[in-house]
Amino acid sequence: MISEIYYSPVYSGVSKQLNLLDFSFKNSNIQRLKSVLNKNSELKENKLVKFIERTYYYVKIAINKYSNAFSNHLYSQHALFTILAIKIYTKSTYREIIDFIDVSDIIKKYLRIKKVPHFTTIQKFFKRLPSKQIREINQLILTLNDIKADIIALDGSGFTNDYADKYYAKIRQKERKSYIKNHLTIDVKTRLILYYQTSRGPKYDTQFAKPALRQIKKYKPDYIVADKAYDTEPIRKCINEELKSI
């Protein structure tokens, strides 16, 4: 038997907005938790907790607790950055990761929060996060861990924040879009970023290659992996003679 739902005259007269509970559905956050874990079959609960612990630890050392002394101090930068890292780690959307954390008291305990932030709070934090802080956190991880990178990979990828479609760009005569290009050098085994550089506009990958190779020389790699964009004689010479690699 379905119980009747009563609304106050004032509320009903203005707007009668129903939610899932009005239709006897269970909490959607529980379903979100299951879907995230099912989507990432290799993701184990204890592995995720360990990831959260480490992320929070490194962020706590590298950046300040709050971005401004006059902010409301509702959420620390440590918690916001860790939530952002969990989002990327679990391959979730902003809405999904907030729903995911909302039903986990354990994660909230590790994040030192009682109330989960709105997903737009995470988006705004990511937007204003300086690349310098990301670099400092990455450098801290490399410093505190003894890394022996046998195989190192180089690659570059461009991205833009312009969401205009091709037709709109054509009629506006802006078919050639400016974009940011990110060049990464990673350890293939641990997937740690050993060196990265960001450039504006279209540039050849070879301009990034030599500085990157000289930065990773200290890791004494045996092999360097890259695509055809890096297949030039000067780069090969730098790999063979300076790094003593193949």
Tab-separated table of C-alpha atoms in Angstrom:
chain	number	residue	atom	x	y	z
A	1	MET	CA	0.000	0.000	0.000
A	2	ILE	CA	1.440	3.358	-1.006
A	3	SER	CA	1.280	6.010	1.686
A	4	GLU	CA	-0.069	9.401	0.712
A	5	ILE	CA	2.262	12.379	0.516
A	6	TYR	CA	1.009	15.625	1.955
A	7	TYR	CA	2.308	19.074	1.077
A	8	SER	CA	1.609	22.344	2.800
A	9	PRO	CA	-0.813	24.674	0.920
A	10	VAL	CA	1.883	27.309	0.590
A	11	TYR	CA	4.433	24.893	-0.822
A	12	SER	CA	1.952	23.280	-3.181
A	13	GLY	CA	0.681	26.626	-4.392
A	14	VAL	CA	4.135	27.826	-5.310
A	15	SER	CA	5.868	24.740	-6.682
A	16	LYS	CA	5.216	21.068	-6.154
A	17	GLN	CA	8.691	19.584	-6.710
A	18	LEU	CA	9.023	15.839	-6.197
A	19	ASN	CA	12.154	13.815	-5.531
A	20	LEU	CA	13.042	10.153	-5.828
A	21	LEU	CA	11.851	9.362	-2.314
A	22	ASP	CA	8.342	10.516	-3.279
A	23	PHE	CA	8.213	7.625	-5.759
A	24	SER	CA	9.599	5.046	-3.269
A	25	PHE	CA	13.020	4.872	-4.981
A	26	LYS	CA	16.117	4.244	-2.905
A	27	ASN	CA	18.863	6.782	-2.455
A	28	SER	CA	20.434	7.408	-5.889
A	29	ASN	CA	23.849	7.905	-4.233
A	30	ILE	CA	23.976	4.223	-3.322
A	31	GLN	CA	23.450	3.333	-6.968
A	32	ARG	CA	26.167	5.816	-7.933
A	33	LEU	CA	28.587	4.125	-5.510
A	34	LYS	CA	27.908	0.743	-7.086
A	35	SER	CA	28.202	2.069	-10.634
A	36	VAL	CA	31.574	3.719	-9.953
A	37	LEU	CA	32.989	0.525	-8.469
A	38	ASN	CA	31.546	-1.602	-11.280
A	39	LYS	CA	32.871	0.775	-13.937
A	40	ASN	CA	36.350	0.363	-12.469
A	41	SER	CA	36.538	-3.372	-11.842
A	42	GLU	CA	40.234	-3.172	-10.950
A	43	LEU	CA	39.500	-0.579	-8.280
A	44	LYS	CA	39.467	-2.126	-4.810
A	45	GLU	CA	38.181	-0.316	-1.751
A	46	ASN	CA	41.433	-0.628	0.209
A	47	LYS	CA	43.397	0.517	-2.857
A	48	LEU	CA	41.217	3.619	-3.140
A	49	VAL	CA	41.637	4.423	0.563
A	50	LYS	CA	45.403	4.109	0.196
A	51	PHE	CA	45.301	6.446	-2.806
A	52	ILE	CA	43.289	9.004	-0.796
A	53	GLU	CA	45.687	8.792	2.143
A	54	ARG	CA	48.732	9.395	-0.018
A	55	THR	CA	47.170	12.181	-2.049
A	56	TYR	CA	46.040	14.057	1.062
A	57	TYR	CA	49.487	13.575	2.629
A	58	TYR	CA	51.387	15.050	-0.326
A	59	VAL	CA	48.937	17.916	-0.829
A	60	LYS	CA	49.115	18.813	2.859
A	61	ILE	CA	52.884	19.242	2.576
A	62	ALA	CA	52.941	21.031	-0.787
A	63	ILE	CA	50.169	23.663	-0.600
A	64	ASN	CA	48.520	25.886	2.006
A	65	LYS	CA	45.393	24.732	3.800
A	66	TYR	CA	43.367	27.704	2.513
A	67	SER	CA	43.914	29.891	-0.516
A	68	ASN	CA	42.967	33.082	1.321
A	69	ALA	CA	43.027	34.078	4.977
A	70	PHE	CA	39.674	35.838	4.547
A	71	SER	CA	37.790	32.942	2.919
A	72	ASN	CA	34.988	31.194	4.776
A	73	HIS	CA	37.290	28.188	5.412
A	74	LEU	CA	34.445	25.780	4.741
A	75	TYR	CA	36.611	23.371	2.721
A	76	SER	CA	40.384	23.164	2.748
A	77	GLN	CA	42.447	23.086	-0.432
A	78	HIS	CA	43.759	19.732	0.750
A	79	ALA	CA	40.251	18.223	0.673
A	80	LEU	CA	39.273	19.854	-2.628
A	81	PHE	CA	42.444	18.741	-4.394
A	82	THR	CA	42.051	15.194	-3.078
A	83	ILE	CA	38.441	15.057	-4.317
A	84	LEU	CA	39.647	16.249	-7.721
A	85	ALA	CA	42.301	13.517	-7.715
A	86	ILE	CA	39.708	10.870	-6.779
A	87	LYS	CA	37.531	12.041	-9.681
A	88	ILE	CA	40.356	11.500	-12.148
A	89	TYR	CA	41.440	8.242	-10.504
A	90	THR	CA	37.951	6.711	-10.666
A	91	LYS	CA	37.236	8.190	-14.139
A	92	SER	CA	34.086	9.851	-12.821
A	93	THR	CA	32.296	13.086	-13.625
A	94	TYR	CA	32.053	15.942	-11.123
A	95	ARG	CA	28.501	14.969	-10.177
A	96	GLU	CA	29.375	11.287	-9.878
A	97	ILE	CA	32.323	11.796	-7.565
A	98	ILE	CA	30.338	14.021	-5.204
A	99	ASP	CA	27.578	11.397	-5.016
A	100	PHE	CA	30.236	8.754	-4.486
A	101	ILE	CA	31.860	10.556	-1.535
A	102	ASP	CA	28.507	11.560	-0.059
A	103	VAL	CA	27.667	7.962	0.898
A	104	SER	CA	31.131	7.099	2.244
A	105	ASP	CA	31.775	8.140	5.840
A	106	ILE	CA	35.267	6.650	5.595
A	107	ILE	CA	36.296	8.916	2.714
A	108	LYS	CA	34.799	11.976	4.418
A	109	LYS	CA	36.792	11.105	7.517
A	110	TYR	CA	40.035	10.960	5.530
A	111	LEU	CA	39.167	14.279	3.862
A	112	ARG	CA	38.409	15.899	7.261
A	113	ILE	CA	34.989	17.067	6.089
A	114	LYS	CA	31.477	16.548	7.459
A	115	LYS	CA	29.553	17.876	4.489
A	116	VAL	CA	30.346	17.132	0.852
A	117	PRO	CA	30.914	20.237	-1.334
A	118	HIS	CA	28.743	20.966	-4.354
A	119	PHE	CA	30.223	19.693	-7.598
A	120	THR	CA	30.586	23.264	-8.898
A	121	THR	CA	32.903	23.994	-5.968
A	122	ILE	CA	35.324	21.369	-7.309
A	123	GLN	CA	35.033	22.801	-10.828
A	124	LYS	CA	35.826	26.330	-9.624
A	125	PHE	CA	38.738	25.082	-7.524
A	126	PHE	CA	40.240	23.293	-10.524
A	127	LYS	CA	39.808	26.385	-12.680
A	128	ARG	CA	41.710	28.648	-10.284
A	129	LEU	CA	44.358	26.064	-9.321
A	130	PRO	CA	47.785	27.403	-10.393
A	131	SER	CA	49.927	25.056	-12.473
A	132	LYS	CA	52.793	25.956	-10.123
A	133	GLN	CA	51.099	24.088	-7.278
A	134	ILE	CA	50.590	20.995	-9.410
A	135	ARG	CA	54.262	21.118	-10.353
A	136	GLU	CA	55.272	21.407	-6.676
A	137	ILE	CA	53.144	18.413	-5.686
A	138	ASN	CA	54.558	16.338	-8.534
A	139	GLN	CA	58.112	17.326	-7.619
A	140	LEU	CA	57.469	16.399	-3.979
A	141	ILE	CA	56.304	12.921	-4.998
A	142	LEU	CA	59.424	12.426	-7.128
A	143	THR	CA	61.678	13.649	-4.312
A	144	LEU	CA	60.191	11.407	-1.619
A	145	ASN	CA	60.267	8.281	-3.800
A	146	ASP	CA	63.350	6.541	-5.114
A	147	ILE	CA	62.589	6.160	-8.817
A	148	LYS	CA	64.498	3.970	-11.232
A	149	ALA	CA	62.847	4.541	-14.592
A	150	ASP	CA	63.946	1.810	-16.982
A	151	ILE	CA	61.529	2.843	-19.744
A	152	ILE	CA	60.472	6.462	-20.225
A	153	ALA	CA	57.819	7.644	-22.688
A	154	LEU	CA	57.466	11.095	-24.299
A	155	ASP	CA	54.349	12.509	-25.883
A	156	GLY	CA	52.410	15.710	-26.444
A	157	SER	CA	48.695	16.441	-26.608
A	158	GLY	CA	46.771	19.605	-27.440
A	159	PHE	CA	43.462	20.701	-25.932
A	160	THR	CA	41.247	23.756	-26.072
A	161	ASN	CA	38.579	25.309	-23.863
A	162	ASP	CA	36.607	26.447	-26.915
A	163	TYR	CA	33.483	24.311	-27.335
A	164	ALA	CA	32.210	25.956	-30.539
A	165	ASP	CA	31.386	23.416	-33.237
A	166	LYS	CA	33.048	23.349	-36.656
A	167	TYR	CA	30.108	25.010	-38.454
A	168	TYR	CA	30.039	27.942	-36.019
A	169	ALA	CA	33.806	28.381	-36.326
A	170	LYS	CA	33.538	28.378	-40.116
A	171	ILE	CA	30.856	31.084	-40.379
A	172	ARG	CA	32.780	33.180	-37.858
A	173	GLN	CA	35.988	32.612	-39.857
A	174	LYS	CA	37.737	31.134	-36.833
A	175	GLU	CA	38.427	27.638	-38.057
A	176	ARG	CA	41.962	27.620	-36.766
A	177	LYS	CA	41.601	27.570	-33.009
A	178	SER	CA	44.326	28.424	-30.552
A	179	TYR	CA	44.959	25.737	-27.983
A	180	ILE	CA	47.219	24.658	-25.142
A	181	LYS	CA	49.681	21.856	-25.778
A	182	ASN	CA	50.859	19.721	-22.896
A	183	HIS	CA	54.095	17.737	-23.238
A	184	LEU	CA	54.609	14.847	-20.807
A	185	THR	CA	57.468	12.562	-19.898
A	186	ILE	CA	56.450	9.586	-17.771
A	187	ASP	CA	57.908	6.475	-16.216
A	188	VAL	CA	56.113	3.619	-17.992
A	189	LYS	CA	56.174	1.308	-14.971
A	190	THR	CA	54.883	3.664	-12.255
A	191	ARG	CA	53.168	6.177	-14.614
A	192	LEU	CA	54.681	9.014	-12.610
A	193	ILE	CA	55.165	12.286	-14.465
A	194	LEU	CA	58.909	12.919	-14.507
A	195	TYR	CA	58.786	16.169	-16.460
A	196	TYR	CA	56.141	18.224	-18.196
A	197	GLN	CA	55.910	21.470	-20.072
A	198	THR	CA	52.946	23.484	-21.291
A	199	SER	CA	53.055	25.686	-24.361
A	200	ARG	CA	50.506	27.896	-26.089
A	201	GLY	CA	49.622	27.452	-29.728
A	202	PRO	CA	50.743	24.857	-32.274
A	203	LYS	CA	54.381	23.906	-31.802
A	204	TYR	CA	56.448	20.965	-32.918
A	205	ASP	CA	57.066	18.207	-30.368
A	206	THR	CA	60.761	18.300	-31.211
A	207	GLN	CA	61.068	21.697	-29.480
A	208	PHE	CA	60.111	19.994	-26.239
A	209	ALA	CA	62.112	16.796	-26.706
A	210	LYS	CA	65.689	17.922	-25.958
A	211	PRO	CA	64.908	19.866	-22.731
A	212	ALA	CA	62.789	16.933	-21.564
A	213	LEU	CA	65.500	14.373	-22.303
A	214	ARG	CA	68.114	16.370	-20.417
A	215	GLN	CA	65.786	16.671	-17.421
A	216	ILE	CA	65.278	12.899	-17.203
A	217	LYS	CA	68.959	12.069	-17.669
A	218	LYS	CA	69.336	11.633	-13.885
A	219	TYR	CA	66.977	8.629	-13.953
A	220	LYS	CA	69.363	6.729	-16.260
A	221	PRO	CA	66.689	5.119	-18.466
A	222	ASP	CA	67.500	2.125	-20.658
A	223	TYR	CA	64.854	2.869	-23.283
A	224	ILE	CA	63.065	5.969	-24.583
A	225	VAL	CA	59.648	5.442	-26.181
A	226	ALA	CA	58.093	8.067	-28.483
A	227	ASP	CA	56.092	8.355	-31.702
A	228	LYS	CA	57.302	9.434	-35.160
A	229	ALA	CA	57.092	13.117	-34.262
A	230	TYR	CA	60.316	12.674	-32.274
A	231	ASP	CA	62.107	10.607	-34.916
A	232	THR	CA	64.847	13.054	-35.913
A	233	GLU	CA	68.609	12.740	-36.029
A	234	PRO	CA	69.312	15.396	-33.298
A	235	ILE	CA	66.914	13.667	-30.873
A	236	ARG	CA	68.371	10.237	-31.610
A	237	LYS	CA	71.847	11.635	-31.023
A	238	CYS	CA	70.779	13.159	-27.708
A	239	ILE	CA	69.285	9.839	-26.571
A	240	ASN	CA	72.258	7.716	-27.609
A	241	GLU	CA	75.146	9.999	-26.629
A	242	GLU	CA	73.891	12.056	-23.688
A	243	LEU	CA	71.502	9.604	-22.024
A	244	LYS	CA	73.293	6.435	-23.153
A	245	SER	CA	69.875	4.978	-23.927
A	246	ILE	CA	68.191	3.332	-26.881
